[in-house]
């Protein structure tokens, strides 16, 4: 099938798109870490998580206030209360806030609290939502769909950019395959592919990409060396009691080790790719 | 992972759910045929299609007024004008109208024209949309997602039913696999599986399930014999000039042959499964 | 990638290849049933199975003497003793014998006992084995590989035919996908595809294709109506104690029901496709 | 399904298995590079390739003498002549030779020329071949099957080890998925998974894993950082005229850059994982 996307290609724009947050950037050769719990579960849980994220050098606080869940009977998030906690934690610890927006009706609300709007994997081809986030002045993190090809993913990004919002960050988070040892199969080759055909920044989510905390560190290192602009990982003060995704969440100890090792890898990476940077 | 759905199971409700449209029913052992063009392209194209659908015994007119397209640059449908044409054609030829609703904001509008609301494969886990169609008094056809397991599909149906709308029709339309000879891999085993664990009716879409018109007939026959409550097929007066899905659309001649053969198979099927019926 | 196969195509040979066993044929429009246990486990188990297979109209006895098993610690088959039992049962009940040959070294031995040599899914691209069975005068049943495309499957068949053995029967037995409710995803669209591009007969194995006995009947009916030349099913006098594949084996009662219903479907099928037939 | 493997697990043997070639080792924390053309095409092509492999620090020469090809009409390799060239090149440039053995009958022959016997992806569950290479005193490189789960792969390795040959090297080479931008989807998470549950060394083949030379370098770096014991890459003096796999082969220039960058990454990797080593 023919490619259709245009604005998101290197042919259209040679130089990397850089998303500018003032004190930090995505896509400029630096490596950002977005971390936090899967769901905002309580004020204390989130504040504790944010403290950990900041302590070892993360720059974005992630956390779901509205949660897309396979079952309608699962915990659906704290909703606006969750957004308030995220903003308060972000302000207190000087972390940018990224959280998911699940429907067009909530874009305005979520935008009041978040620095980056996340489009989840299940909504990658929710074209109405894509068009609507394309109309706001807020960076958008677009997760790859569970069964989306690279081409479909870039076409989804084009939906956003074509509406006028050029601040799109792609996020590889694993695809669905026959392998069941991992929750998904993390497709790290997406990183050099995107770098080759698009100017948009790309980050990697090894937590969803593997579904197992013990694989998150190695895959985080590999993502950095493959040329990603950052990673998104789940961190929880106490994964055993997490309301969702406990088995893929890092403890403080593991997160600390991850961050220290990313720091070690950065100088090596700078020699491989052009970059000016540091883990942020 | 644990199943969560409840209302959609045979344990909860032993007897088949029957969707009652007055003069015809889905799920009562009859076999319904939903047919029409992929997209409503023009008044004439739709009227001509509807005439064909009716002539050989179809009972539902399908056609997209709002089209979910991989690329934002592809034809997106005639929108409300398309809905008007669908209603007029449905009334003229005494066909029920089924068409896709892509976002919660459009449910009210689409409901004014359609007899059945279709949720597309890409929206199978658009949970907001599922909840909202769960609140209206209109049958919903829920297509299986491209990479959705049977369990996820039933959980999606549960989202609708849990809101109060029990009139859900499932639609198997092929899943994404490595095979590229066909557009998708039609999973006909979904029919007996659904019949076993759920009381909801299930129909099959061999047009999207294969992506090739020359396979649609055989797969339609097989769907009937596997126990499906109906099929949905794409019919176009002139597939070569269709704005979308031309290669998987039946001509009048092929549709006629399909309908005649389904009629031949019905008595045989009645001996296999309990059923009272005829192709409608 | 370019197709390479030639001898197996309709372009090369217009009319269907018919495998002639004297009193019965495959590919002539009839519908053959190959049935029996997954593994030959004992003399009594096999004789009892063969009696059941014959009683309700099957014409081929299947059973593994050499078993390809994922683990080296699983039951590997009775080997030559199993072949002897198969031949004796085949002779006693006038059933053709089909059994798997796993390596070139065993072709001669297996050929002494079997009427059809089966190449298993895991060996579909064991090119040495393909070439060697291509040199013997014995029909070969070539199962589709777990992750083989239609093109690769036909190329594998071409390996056999190019060596001189034209008696190849294809067998669709399910492909590996993300769905885990079933053991594999049975790709019934392979039947009309093969009929379209090849003159070779094709049968369907709904036992491996689904991995669940309660789905075998429906998928068997669907295979017949889709145009297959036969089915292969697992039947066991006592599935609960089977050494392998118990959960996908039919009991005598279920096999009886399957055979009776196939008989019902045959006249309907004859009206759809050209055929002269009867369940054999 | 239950795991069955035993000898290949960490529970059975805590410390890493080290394959000892005298002057170099696999699995001891070092990082080996196996490189060379897909197929041995001619004396000159192989000698030239070997010179390049050696010049920049590779330690194994790869090259197919017997080639498993999808089509029987494709180039099948130079066979024994190819083995002779490989041995001569290996001796001349002090490179270990690794080449594929496709059938049990050829093990003896290939063993006379090769230092490592390769089992290809299509033969991962050729159980006869596995058992037979399990009886020789020669390291075996076992490629992961196109649709093999981690569990099936380790069960295949167990077949070899259970026969007495403990010198097994695993090789991740990409799995088959719906994505068609790449030839396969390289599953780098297999590296930390294998390291966690098995003591066997694991290397990565980014050439087959991606099918595109421009992705090979990044994925090679990522493999090293993910903890692999080495990589296998295709290098050809003139990829445009290669008889097979030209589009995934590195030129001398690209191979040089790959090797220099791996050297840069090694000190960083040593800080992450225990290791003593250098690119060999």
PDB file of N, CA, C and O in Angstrom, chain B residues 3 21 112 183:
ATOM      1  N   UNK B   3     -10.356 -13.595  32.996  1.00  0.00           N
ATOM      2  CA  UNK B   3     -11.538 -13.062  32.335  1.00  0.00           C
ATOM      3  C   UNK B   3     -12.220 -12.132  33.313  1.00  0.00           C
ATOM      4  O   UNK B   3     -12.174 -12.341  34.513  1.00  0.00           O
ATOM      5  N   UNK B  21     -35.858  -6.724  15.018  1.00  0.00           N
ATOM      6  CA  UNK B  21     -36.118  -5.559  14.182  1.00  0.00           C
ATOM      7  C   UNK B  21     -37.555  -5.584  13.657  1.00  0.00           C
ATOM      8  O   UNK B  21     -37.846  -5.005  12.615  1.00  0.00           O
ATOM      9  N   UNK B 112     -29.972   8.931  14.382  1.00  0.00           N
ATOM     10  CA  UNK B 112     -31.160   9.447  13.701  1.00  0.00           C
ATOM     11  C   UNK B 112     -31.391   8.761  12.352  1.00  0.00           C
ATOM     12  O   UNK B 112     -32.506   8.717  11.849  1.00  0.00           O
ATOM     13  N   UNK B 183      -5.549  -9.819   3.114  1.00  0.00           N
ATOM     14  CA  UNK B 183      -5.430  -8.570   3.873  1.00  0.00           C
ATOM     15  C   UNK B 183      -5.392  -8.849   5.375  1.00  0.00           C
ATOM     16  O   UNK B 183      -4.670  -8.203   6.129  1.00  0.00           O
TER      17      UNK B 183
END
